[in-house]
Coordinates of C-alpha atoms and ligand atoms in Angstrom, one line a residue:
M1 CA 189.8 -13.9 132.5
L2 CA 189.4 -12.5 129.1
E3 CA 192.5 -11.3 127.3
I4 CA 193.0 -7.6 127.0
N5 CA 192.4 -7.6 123.3
S6 CA 189.2 -9.5 123.7
I7 CA 188.1 -7.1 126.4
I8 CA 188.9 -4.1 124.3
A9 CA 187.2 -5.7 121.3
F10 CA 184.2 -6.4 123.5
L11 CA 183.9 -2.9 124.8
A12 CA 184.4 -1.6 121.4
K13 CA 181.3 -3.5 120.7
Y14 CA 179.2 -3.4 123.7
L15 CA 179.3 -0.1 125.3
M16 CA 180.3 1.5 122.5
R17 CA 178.3 0.0 119.9
R18 CA 175.5 -1.2 121.9
I19 CA 175.0 -4.1 123.9
T20 CA 177.1 -6.8 122.9
F21 CA 175.2 -9.7 124.1
H22 CA 172.8 -9.5 121.4
R23 CA 175.3 -9.1 118.9
V24 CA 177.1 -12.2 119.4
I25 CA 174.1 -14.1 119.5
A26 CA 171.7 -12.5 117.5
A27 CA 173.8 -11.6 114.8
G28 CA 171.6 -9.7 112.9
L29 CA 169.3 -7.2 113.0
L30 CA 165.8 -7.4 113.1
L31 CA 162.9 -8.9 114.0
I32 CA 159.9 -10.3 113.2
A33 CA 156.6 -9.7 113.8
G34 CA 153.2 -10.1 113.3
L35 CA 151.6 -13.0 112.0
S36 CA 148.7 -11.9 114.0
C37 CA 147.7 -9.3 111.6
H38 CA 145.5 -11.5 109.7
A39 CA 144.1 -9.4 107.0
P40 CA 146.1 -10.6 104.1
R41 CA 146.1 -8.8 100.8
K42 CA 147.3 -11.8 99.0
D43 CA 147.4 -15.4 100.3
Q44 CA 151.0 -16.0 99.3
H45 CA 152.1 -13.0 101.3
K46 CA 149.9 -13.5 104.2
D47 CA 152.3 -12.1 106.9
M48 CA 154.5 -9.8 104.9
T49 CA 151.9 -7.5 103.4
D50 CA 149.6 -7.7 106.3
H51 CA 149.3 -4.0 107.2
K52 CA 150.1 -2.7 110.6
W53 CA 150.9 0.8 111.7
W54 CA 154.2 -0.2 113.3
K55 CA 155.4 -1.8 110.1
E56 CA 154.7 1.5 108.3
A57 CA 156.3 3.6 111.0
V58 CA 159.6 5.5 110.8
V59 CA 160.9 5.4 114.3
Y60 CA 163.0 8.4 115.5
Q61 CA 165.0 7.7 118.6
I62 CA 165.5 10.5 121.1
Y63 CA 168.2 10.4 123.7
P64 CA 166.6 12.8 126.1
R65 CA 169.7 13.7 128.0
S66 CA 171.4 15.1 124.9
F67 CA 168.5 16.4 122.8
M68 CA 167.5 19.8 124.2
D69 CA 167.9 21.5 127.6
S70 CA 165.1 24.0 128.6
N71 CA 166.4 25.1 132.0
G72 CA 170.1 25.7 131.6
D73 CA 171.2 22.8 133.9
G74 CA 173.2 21.3 131.0
I75 CA 170.9 18.2 130.8
G76 CA 168.3 17.7 128.1
D77 CA 164.8 17.5 129.4
L78 CA 161.1 16.9 128.5
K79 CA 160.3 20.6 128.1
G80 CA 163.3 20.7 125.7
I81 CA 161.7 17.9 123.7
I82 CA 158.3 19.8 123.8
S83 CA 160.1 22.8 122.3
K84 CA 161.3 20.7 119.4
L85 CA 158.1 18.8 118.6
D86 CA 157.5 20.9 115.5
Y87 CA 161.0 20.0 114.3
I88 CA 160.3 16.3 114.9
K89 CA 157.1 16.6 113.0
S90 CA 158.9 18.3 110.2
L91 CA 161.1 15.2 109.7
G92 CA 158.0 13.2 108.7
V93 CA 158.7 10.5 111.3
N94 CA 155.7 9.2 113.1
V95 CA 157.0 7.3 116.1
V96 CA 159.4 8.4 118.7
W97 CA 161.3 5.9 120.9
L98 CA 162.5 7.7 124.0
N99 CA 165.3 6.3 126.1
P100 CA 164.4 5.9 129.8
I101 CA 163.0 9.0 131.5
Y102 CA 162.1 7.4 134.9
S103 CA 163.5 8.4 138.2
S104 CA 167.1 7.2 138.4
P105 CA 170.4 7.9 140.1
N106 CA 171.9 7.8 136.6
D107 CA 174.6 5.2 137.1
D108 CA 173.8 4.1 133.5
N109 CA 172.0 7.2 132.2
G110 CA 168.5 6.1 133.2
Y111 CA 168.9 2.4 132.6
D112 CA 169.0 2.1 136.4
V113 CA 165.5 2.9 137.4
S114 CA 164.7 3.8 141.1
D115 CA 161.0 4.5 140.5
Y116 CA 159.2 3.2 137.5
R117 CA 156.2 5.5 138.0
N118 CA 157.9 8.8 138.2
V119 CA 160.0 11.1 136.0
M120 CA 163.7 11.7 136.6
K121 CA 164.1 15.1 138.2
D122 CA 166.8 16.1 135.6
F123 CA 164.1 15.6 132.9
G124 CA 161.2 17.4 134.6
N125 CA 158.0 15.9 136.1
M126 CA 154.8 14.0 135.2
A127 CA 153.0 17.2 134.1
D128 CA 155.8 17.7 131.5
F129 CA 155.5 14.1 130.4
N130 CA 151.7 14.5 129.9
A131 CA 152.2 17.7 128.0
M132 CA 154.9 16.0 125.8
L133 CA 152.7 13.0 125.1
K134 CA 149.8 15.3 124.2
G135 CA 152.0 17.4 122.0
M136 CA 153.2 14.3 120.1
H137 CA 149.7 12.9 119.6
E138 CA 148.4 16.2 118.4
R139 CA 151.1 16.1 115.7
G140 CA 150.3 12.5 114.7
I141 CA 153.5 11.1 116.4
K142 CA 153.3 8.0 118.6
L143 CA 155.5 7.4 121.7
V144 CA 157.4 4.2 122.5
M145 CA 158.9 4.1 126.0
D146 CA 162.0 2.1 127.1
L147 CA 161.1 -0.5 129.6
V148 CA 164.1 -1.5 131.7
V149 CA 163.0 -4.6 133.7
N150 CA 165.9 -7.0 133.5
H151 CA 167.3 -5.0 136.4
S152 CA 166.4 -2.0 138.5
S153 CA 168.6 0.5 140.3
D154 CA 170.0 -0.5 143.7
E155 CA 168.3 2.7 144.9
H156 CA 164.8 1.3 144.0
E157 CA 162.7 0.8 147.2
W158 CA 162.4 -2.9 146.2
F159 CA 166.1 -3.4 146.4
K160 CA 166.5 -1.3 149.6
Q161 CA 163.9 -3.7 151.2
S162 CA 165.4 -6.7 149.6
R163 CA 168.9 -6.2 150.9
S164 CA 167.7 -5.3 154.4
S165 CA 167.2 -8.8 155.7
R166 CA 167.0 -12.4 154.4
T167 CA 163.3 -12.6 155.4
N168 CA 162.1 -9.3 154.0
P169 CA 159.1 -9.8 151.7
Y170 CA 161.0 -8.2 148.8
R171 CA 164.0 -10.5 149.3
D172 CA 162.9 -12.6 146.3
Y173 CA 162.5 -9.7 144.0
Y174 CA 166.2 -10.1 143.2
H175 CA 168.7 -12.9 142.9
W176 CA 170.6 -13.6 146.2
W177 CA 173.2 -16.2 147.0
N178 CA 173.8 -16.6 150.7
A179 CA 177.5 -16.6 151.5
D180 CA 177.1 -19.5 153.9
R181 CA 176.9 -21.7 150.8
G182 CA 180.3 -20.5 149.7
K183 CA 180.9 -18.4 146.6
P184 CA 178.4 -18.8 143.7
A185 CA 179.5 -20.0 140.3
P186 CA 181.1 -17.1 138.3
R187 CA 178.9 -14.9 136.2
Y188 CA 180.3 -12.3 133.8
S189 CA 179.2 -8.7 134.2
L190 CA 179.5 -6.3 131.3
F191 CA 179.9 -3.2 133.3
D192 CA 181.6 -4.2 136.5
V193 CA 185.2 -3.1 137.2
N194 CA 186.1 -6.7 137.8
H195 CA 183.7 -8.2 135.3
D196 CA 182.2 -10.0 138.3
A197 CA 178.4 -10.1 138.2
W198 CA 178.1 -11.2 141.9
M199 CA 178.4 -8.4 144.5
Y200 CA 178.9 -9.2 148.1
D201 CA 176.6 -7.4 150.5
S202 CA 177.6 -7.6 154.2
T203 CA 174.2 -6.6 155.6
T204 CA 172.9 -10.1 155.0
N205 CA 176.2 -11.9 154.2
A206 CA 175.0 -12.7 150.7
Y207 CA 175.8 -11.9 147.0
Y208 CA 173.4 -10.3 144.6
L209 CA 173.5 -10.7 140.8
H210 CA 174.1 -7.9 138.4
Y211 CA 174.7 -8.6 134.7
F212 CA 175.3 -4.8 134.3
S213 CA 176.8 -2.5 136.9
R214 CA 176.7 -3.0 140.6
K215 CA 174.1 -0.4 140.8
Q216 CA 171.8 -2.4 138.5
P217 CA 170.8 -5.6 140.4
D218 CA 168.9 -8.1 138.2
L219 CA 165.2 -8.6 139.0
N220 CA 163.9 -12.1 139.7
W221 CA 161.3 -12.9 137.1
E222 CA 160.6 -16.2 138.7
N223 CA 158.7 -14.3 141.4
P224 CA 155.1 -13.9 140.3
K225 CA 154.7 -10.8 142.6
L226 CA 157.6 -9.1 140.8
R227 CA 156.0 -9.9 137.5
Q228 CA 152.6 -8.5 138.6
E229 CA 154.3 -5.3 139.8
I230 CA 155.9 -4.9 136.3
F231 CA 152.7 -5.6 134.5
D232 CA 150.7 -3.1 136.6
M233 CA 153.4 -0.5 136.0
M234 CA 153.2 -1.1 132.2
K235 CA 149.4 -0.6 132.5
F236 CA 150.0 2.6 134.3
W237 CA 151.9 4.0 131.3
A238 CA 149.6 2.4 128.7
D239 CA 146.6 3.9 130.4
K240 CA 148.3 7.3 129.9
G241 CA 148.1 6.6 126.2
I242 CA 151.7 5.7 125.3
D243 CA 152.0 3.6 122.1
G244 CA 154.6 1.0 122.8
F245 CA 157.4 -0.5 124.8
R246 CA 161.0 -1.3 123.9
L247 CA 162.1 -4.1 126.2
D248 CA 165.6 -3.4 127.3
A249 CA 167.9 -6.4 127.6
F250 CA 164.9 -8.6 128.2
Q251 CA 166.4 -11.7 126.6
F252 CA 168.4 -12.0 129.8
A253 CA 165.5 -11.8 132.2
A254 CA 165.0 -15.5 132.7
K255 CA 167.8 -17.2 134.6
D256 CA 168.6 -20.8 135.8
T257 CA 168.4 -19.9 139.4
T258 CA 170.4 -22.9 140.5
F259 CA 173.3 -20.9 139.0
P260 CA 175.2 -23.9 137.6
V261 CA 178.9 -23.7 136.7
F262 CA 179.4 -22.6 133.1
P263 CA 182.2 -24.1 131.0
Q264 CA 185.6 -22.4 131.1
G265 CA 185.7 -19.5 128.7
Y266 CA 181.9 -19.1 128.7
E267 CA 182.3 -15.3 129.1
K268 CA 183.6 -15.0 125.5
E269 CA 180.1 -16.0 124.3
F270 CA 178.1 -15.3 127.4
T271 CA 174.9 -14.5 125.5
K272 CA 174.7 -18.2 124.6
Y273 CA 174.4 -18.8 128.3
Y274 CA 172.4 -15.8 129.3
A275 CA 169.9 -15.3 126.5
M276 CA 166.5 -16.9 126.0
Q277 CA 166.6 -19.1 129.1
P278 CA 163.7 -21.4 130.0
G279 CA 160.8 -19.3 131.4
L280 CA 161.4 -16.3 129.1
H281 CA 158.6 -17.1 126.7
E282 CA 156.2 -17.8 129.5
Y283 CA 156.9 -14.4 131.0
L284 CA 156.3 -12.7 127.6
K285 CA 153.1 -14.6 127.1
E286 CA 151.9 -13.4 130.5
M287 CA 152.9 -9.9 129.6
N288 CA 151.1 -10.1 126.3
N289 CA 148.0 -11.6 128.0
Q290 CA 147.9 -9.0 130.8
V291 CA 149.1 -5.9 129.1
L292 CA 150.1 -5.9 125.4
S293 CA 147.0 -7.5 124.0
K294 CA 144.8 -5.0 125.9
Y295 CA 146.1 -1.9 124.2
D296 CA 147.0 -0.8 120.6
V297 CA 150.7 -0.7 121.5
M298 CA 153.8 -2.0 119.7
S299 CA 156.4 -4.0 121.5
V300 CA 160.0 -4.4 120.5
A301 CA 162.6 -6.5 122.2
E302 CA 166.2 -5.6 122.4
G303 CA 168.1 -8.7 121.3
A304 CA 166.8 -11.6 119.4
G305 CA 168.3 -14.6 121.0
N306 CA 170.9 -17.0 119.7
S307 CA 169.4 -18.1 116.4
F308 CA 166.8 -17.2 113.8
Q309 CA 164.5 -19.6 115.5
D310 CA 164.8 -17.6 118.7
A311 CA 164.1 -14.5 116.8
H312 CA 161.0 -16.0 115.2
D313 CA 159.8 -17.4 118.5
L314 CA 159.9 -14.0 120.1
V315 CA 157.7 -12.4 117.6
D316 CA 155.7 -15.1 115.9
A317 CA 152.2 -13.6 116.2
N318 CA 150.7 -17.0 116.7
R319 CA 152.6 -17.3 120.0
D320 CA 151.3 -14.0 121.3
E321 CA 154.5 -12.5 122.6
L322 CA 156.0 -9.5 120.9
N323 CA 155.7 -7.6 117.6
M324 CA 159.4 -7.1 116.8
A325 CA 162.8 -7.7 118.1
Y326 CA 166.1 -6.3 116.9
A327 CA 169.3 -8.2 116.8
F328 CA 172.8 -6.9 116.2
E329 CA 174.6 -8.8 113.4
G330 CA 174.1 -5.8 111.1
V331 CA 175.0 -3.0 113.4
D332 CA 178.1 -5.0 114.6
I333 CA 179.6 -5.2 111.1
A334 CA 181.5 -1.9 111.3
K335 CA 184.8 -2.2 113.0
P336 CA 187.3 0.6 113.7
E337 CA 189.4 -0.8 110.9
G338 CA 186.6 -0.8 108.4
Y339 CA 184.2 -3.5 107.1
S340 CA 183.5 -5.5 104.0
V341 CA 180.7 -4.3 101.8
L342 CA 180.2 -7.9 100.7
H343 CA 179.7 -8.9 104.3
F344 CA 177.3 -6.1 104.8
K345 CA 175.2 -7.2 101.8
E346 CA 175.3 -10.8 102.9
V347 CA 174.1 -10.1 106.4
F348 CA 171.2 -7.8 105.5
S349 CA 170.2 -10.1 102.6
K350 CA 170.3 -13.2 104.9
W351 CA 168.0 -11.6 107.5
D352 CA 165.6 -10.3 104.9
S353 CA 165.3 -13.8 103.4
V354 CA 164.7 -15.4 106.7
F355 CA 161.7 -13.2 107.3
A356 CA 160.6 -12.8 103.7
K357 CA 157.5 -14.9 104.0
K358 CA 156.7 -14.6 107.7
G359 CA 157.6 -12.1 110.3
W360 CA 159.0 -8.6 110.1
L361 CA 162.4 -6.9 110.4
S362 CA 163.7 -3.7 112.1
I363 CA 166.4 -1.8 110.2
F364 CA 168.9 0.2 112.0
L365 CA 172.7 1.0 111.9
A366 CA 173.0 3.2 115.0
N367 CA 171.5 4.0 118.4
H368 CA 172.6 5.4 121.8
D369 CA 174.9 2.4 122.3
Q370 CA 176.9 3.0 119.2
A371 CA 179.3 5.5 117.8
R372 CA 177.9 7.8 115.1
L373 CA 176.4 6.4 111.9
V374 CA 178.5 8.4 109.5
S375 CA 181.8 7.8 111.4
R376 CA 181.2 4.0 111.7
F377 CA 179.6 3.1 108.4
G378 CA 180.3 6.1 106.1
N379 CA 183.1 8.6 105.8
D380 CA 183.2 11.6 108.1
D381 CA 186.0 13.3 106.2
P382 CA 184.4 16.8 105.3
K383 CA 184.7 15.9 101.6
F384 CA 182.4 12.9 101.9
R385 CA 180.5 13.3 105.1
E386 CA 177.3 14.6 103.6
V387 CA 177.1 12.2 100.7
S388 CA 178.0 9.2 102.6
S389 CA 175.6 10.1 105.4
K390 CA 172.8 10.5 102.9
M391 CA 173.8 7.2 101.2
L392 CA 173.4 5.3 104.6
T393 CA 170.1 7.1 105.2
T394 CA 169.0 5.8 101.8
F395 CA 169.8 2.3 102.8
I396 CA 167.9 2.5 106.1
M397 CA 164.8 4.0 104.4
T398 CA 164.6 1.6 101.4
M399 CA 165.0 -1.7 103.1
R400 CA 162.1 -4.0 104.2
G401 CA 161.4 -3.6 107.9
T402 CA 160.7 -0.8 110.3
P403 CA 163.5 1.8 110.2
Y404 CA 164.9 3.0 113.5
Y405 CA 166.8 6.3 113.1
Y406 CA 168.9 7.9 115.8
N407 CA 168.6 11.6 116.6
G408 CA 171.4 13.7 115.1
D409 CA 172.1 11.2 112.3
E410 CA 169.8 13.3 110.1
L411 CA 172.5 16.0 110.3
G412 CA 175.3 13.6 109.7
M413 CA 176.7 14.3 113.2
T414 CA 180.1 12.7 113.7
N415 CA 182.1 11.0 116.5
A416 CA 183.6 13.4 119.0
G417 CA 186.5 11.0 119.5
F418 CA 187.6 12.3 122.9
K419 CA 191.2 11.8 123.6
D420 CA 191.1 12.3 127.4
I421 CA 189.4 9.8 129.7
N422 CA 188.0 12.8 131.7
D423 CA 185.8 13.8 128.8
Y424 CA 184.0 10.4 128.9
R425 CA 180.8 10.0 130.9
D426 CA 179.7 6.5 130.0
K427 CA 180.0 4.4 133.2
A428 CA 180.7 1.2 131.4
T429 CA 183.7 2.8 129.7
L430 CA 185.0 4.4 132.9
N431 CA 184.7 1.1 134.7
E432 CA 186.5 -0.7 131.9
Y433 CA 189.2 2.0 131.9
Q434 CA 189.7 1.3 135.6
H435 CA 189.7 -2.5 134.9
Q436 CA 192.4 -2.1 132.3
M437 CA 194.5 0.1 134.7
N438 CA 194.1 -2.6 137.4
I439 CA 195.3 -5.4 135.2
G440 CA 198.1 -3.4 133.5
G441 CA 196.3 -3.3 130.1
N442 CA 197.5 -1.5 127.0
M443 CA 196.0 1.9 127.8
A444 CA 197.0 3.5 124.5
E445 CA 195.2 0.8 122.6
F446 CA 192.2 1.1 124.9
M447 CA 192.0 4.9 124.4
R448 CA 192.3 4.5 120.6
Q449 CA 189.5 2.0 120.4
T450 CA 187.4 4.1 122.8
A451 CA 187.7 7.2 120.7
C452 CA 186.4 5.2 117.7
S453 CA 183.8 3.1 119.3
C454 CA 182.6 4.5 122.6
R455 CA 178.9 5.1 122.8
D456 CA 179.5 8.6 124.2
N457 CA 180.3 9.4 120.6
G458 CA 176.6 9.1 119.9
R459 CA 175.6 10.9 123.0
T460 CA 177.1 14.4 122.6
P461 CA 174.5 17.1 122.5
F462 CA 172.3 17.6 119.5
Q463 CA 173.7 20.4 117.3
W464 CA 170.9 22.9 116.9
N465 CA 172.8 26.0 115.7
S466 CA 176.1 27.8 115.9
N467 CA 175.4 29.5 119.2
A468 CA 177.3 28.6 122.4
N469 CA 177.0 24.8 123.1
A470 CA 175.3 24.3 119.8
G471 CA 172.1 25.9 121.2
F472 CA 171.6 22.8 123.3
T473 CA 172.0 24.5 126.6
T474 CA 172.7 27.9 128.1
G475 CA 174.6 26.1 131.0
A476 CA 177.5 23.7 131.1
P477 CA 176.6 20.6 129.1
W478 CA 176.8 17.3 130.9
I479 CA 179.1 16.0 128.1
K480 CA 181.2 18.1 125.8
V481 CA 179.6 19.4 122.6
N482 CA 181.3 18.1 119.4
S483 CA 183.6 21.0 118.3
N484 CA 182.3 20.8 114.7
Y485 CA 178.9 22.2 115.7
T486 CA 179.5 25.6 114.1
T487 CA 179.4 23.9 110.7
I488 CA 177.2 20.9 111.3
N489 CA 173.9 22.0 112.8
E490 CA 170.2 22.0 112.3
A491 CA 169.8 25.8 111.6
V492 CA 172.4 25.7 108.8
Q493 CA 171.0 22.5 107.2
D494 CA 167.4 23.6 107.4
K495 CA 168.2 26.4 105.0
E496 CA 170.1 24.3 102.5
P497 CA 167.9 22.3 100.2
N498 CA 170.5 19.6 99.7
S499 CA 171.6 19.2 103.2
P500 CA 171.5 15.7 104.9
L501 CA 168.6 17.1 107.0
N502 CA 166.5 18.0 104.0
Y503 CA 167.5 14.8 102.2
F504 CA 166.2 12.8 105.2
R505 CA 162.9 14.7 105.1
K506 CA 162.6 13.8 101.4
I507 CA 163.4 10.2 101.7
V508 CA 161.1 9.7 104.7
K509 CA 158.3 11.2 102.6
L510 CA 159.2 8.9 99.7
R511 CA 159.0 5.8 102.0
K512 CA 155.7 6.9 103.5
E513 CA 154.2 7.5 100.0
N514 CA 155.3 4.2 98.6
A515 CA 154.1 1.0 100.2
V516 CA 156.6 -0.9 98.0
L517 CA 159.4 0.4 100.2
V518 CA 157.7 -1.0 103.3
Y519 CA 156.2 -4.3 102.1
G520 CA 157.8 -4.9 98.7
K521 CA 159.9 -8.0 98.0
Y522 CA 163.6 -7.5 98.2
T523 CA 166.0 -8.9 95.6
L524 CA 169.8 -8.5 95.8
L525 CA 171.5 -7.7 92.4
D526 CA 175.1 -7.9 91.5
K527 CA 175.8 -10.0 94.6
S528 CA 179.6 -10.2 94.2
N529 CA 180.2 -6.5 93.6
P530 CA 182.5 -5.5 96.5
D531 CA 181.7 -1.8 96.3
V532 CA 178.1 -1.2 95.2
Y533 CA 174.9 -2.5 97.0
A534 CA 172.1 -2.9 94.5
Y535 CA 168.7 -4.3 95.1
T536 CA 165.1 -4.0 93.9
R537 CA 161.9 -3.7 95.9
E538 CA 158.6 -4.9 94.2
L539 CA 155.0 -4.8 95.1
D540 CA 151.7 -4.9 93.2
G541 CA 153.4 -4.1 89.8
K542 CA 155.6 -1.4 91.2
K543 CA 159.4 -1.9 91.1
F544 CA 162.1 0.3 92.6
L545 CA 165.8 -0.1 92.1
I546 CA 168.2 1.1 94.7
L547 CA 171.9 1.7 94.0
L548 CA 174.3 2.5 96.7
N549 CA 178.0 3.2 96.2
F550 CA 179.9 2.5 99.5
R551 CA 183.2 3.8 98.2
S552 CA 184.9 7.2 98.0
D553 CA 185.6 6.8 94.3
A554 CA 183.3 6.2 91.3
K555 CA 182.1 2.7 90.9
A556 CA 179.9 0.8 88.5
A557 CA 177.1 -1.6 89.2
N558 CA 176.5 -4.6 86.9
I559 CA 172.8 -5.0 87.2
G560 CA 171.9 -5.9 83.6
L561 CA 169.0 -3.5 83.6
D562 CA 168.2 -0.8 81.0
L563 CA 167.8 2.4 83.0
S564 CA 167.2 4.7 80.0
K565 CA 163.5 4.8 80.7
A566 CA 163.8 4.6 84.5
K567 CA 162.7 7.5 86.6
I568 CA 165.0 8.8 89.3
L569 CA 163.0 9.3 92.4
I570 CA 165.8 10.5 94.6
D571 CA 169.6 11.0 94.3
N572 CA 172.0 12.2 96.9
Y573 CA 173.8 14.4 94.3
T574 CA 172.1 17.4 92.7
E575 CA 173.5 16.2 89.4
P576 CA 173.2 12.4 89.1
S577 CA 176.1 10.8 87.2
T578 CA 175.5 10.1 83.5
D579 CA 178.5 8.0 82.6
G580 CA 177.1 4.7 83.9
K581 CA 179.2 5.0 87.1
L582 CA 178.0 6.0 90.5
K583 CA 179.9 9.0 92.0
P584 CA 181.6 8.6 95.4
Y585 CA 179.0 7.4 97.9
E586 CA 176.2 8.1 95.4
A587 CA 172.8 6.7 96.2
V588 CA 170.0 6.6 93.7
V589 CA 166.4 5.3 93.9
Y590 CA 164.9 4.5 90.5
Q591 CA 161.4 3.6 89.6
L592 CA 161.5 0.9 87.0
Q593 CA 157.8 0.1 86.8
Ligands
NOJ1 C1 170.7 -1.8 126.8 C2 170.7 -0.3 126.7 O1 170.5 0.0 125.3 C3 172.0 0.2 127.2 O2 172.2 1.6 127.0 C4 172.1 -0.1 128.7 O3 173.3 0.3 129.2 C5 171.9 -1.6 129.0 N1 170.8 -2.1 128.2 C6 171.6 -1.9 130.4 O4 170.3 -1.5 130.7

């Protein structure tokens, strides 16, 4: 059994920050991609400068439950998204990644799918989906859908059949261990109240496997019939014209179905045992062959295995699997007690260098499994919230790789930091709370960590304006609105030329107009500076310098470059500093050549 501190630390990572597995393992961030694009501009940069739309994309992630409610039931929906398409377009982003919108009993907010070919009632219906997709395409925005196929809901018809008898044709769609054989070897569950991934089911006197909650049984990818069902379902969506898939938790899809005993303490590094098991690459190749290669779609895997080699193998275009994966070493750097800027620089530089010649990265610091960007990586004190948020946006938009940007971060939305467990909605957090109660854990410490790190912090409703419920709903919101919505909201920021929102629009434009920010070579400067992150990007004779002050006081960068003739392309202050020092959280992008 894990120690309480480890469990809290884990939660404060997983749920809260995203899914831990990947983080341990993957340590990092990004991905890799396409060697397949074989139209090199220069031989020595074959893969890196090989142009692809998904490399040049700026991905905006929408959490549909919290984005915009059109019918007053307190839950965001597809019609709500449709009503905001012009807003999304105004950001300049050109790809939307939508969290799952399939039918689901919502044990894990849609990551428990009960019908892969239908739309969750809370979100609307297929006609709404079609209208949303059309509206996006009319505006030049592509749509990437979440594909949740490591597990389904226990309310999926396949599982209902599967659990009904040992001889049902769907029995092998899931992993069962007949209790006549005794208890199976332990498996760790991230979301289970007892952390036990085996759930006993009396109907057939057997256990089923669930790496996540009891209501998320793991699918059996060894079964060719199951694989065919998934590929056909993917074609169903691709034929509708969607532009990509984000493969949820897919690195765990392959299992050693003999279920051997793992060494004592394996749960502390369970990804090592769960991720990238034999069979995974074959499944991906089959998926690529049957679906991905037949459409102009991008594919991105959540999690990148246990090593750089794993990451490369997932997305090496010569292997015909995926385009990109994202790992978690970068996003996991921030801790409630802070983080080291040197460490931050080291991690992002390391991942860039590994893929400098071949492959591709994704760049992100936040998503629906994390607390808010500015609260984790910046400074949400009102004095520094706007500048630090813009500084982090500058980082994401000026690194090599495809940026993934989470809705609401363009406003610098902050953690809600709920104090009362009754305000939380995340099932994983609620189950862990129960677990801690059961084992007599340190509840004060648990609540402290939860307030900082819980992923519900990133899921409070989008703050549109200062009307009731931030203009998100006319009903009772499914989760409390952050009380700061009267000052932090889209309507206010849209009117302010220097707001985080308008800064985001400007820097997205800058990235889209300058291929150097997408494909350019990255070089870290002033490596040992503990406060300032400085780097250059270079391509075809163009050279940009990026300076980011990660501190709340003025700091200097020692870059040894003469900036007197450099042109400032963007600065997060209206008056850039002139004394050679960067102002608190100042971010500047210069053009040197
Ligand atoms: C990863 C998703 O990002 C997370 O939100 C979800 O809870 C798990 N996968 C399980 O599907």
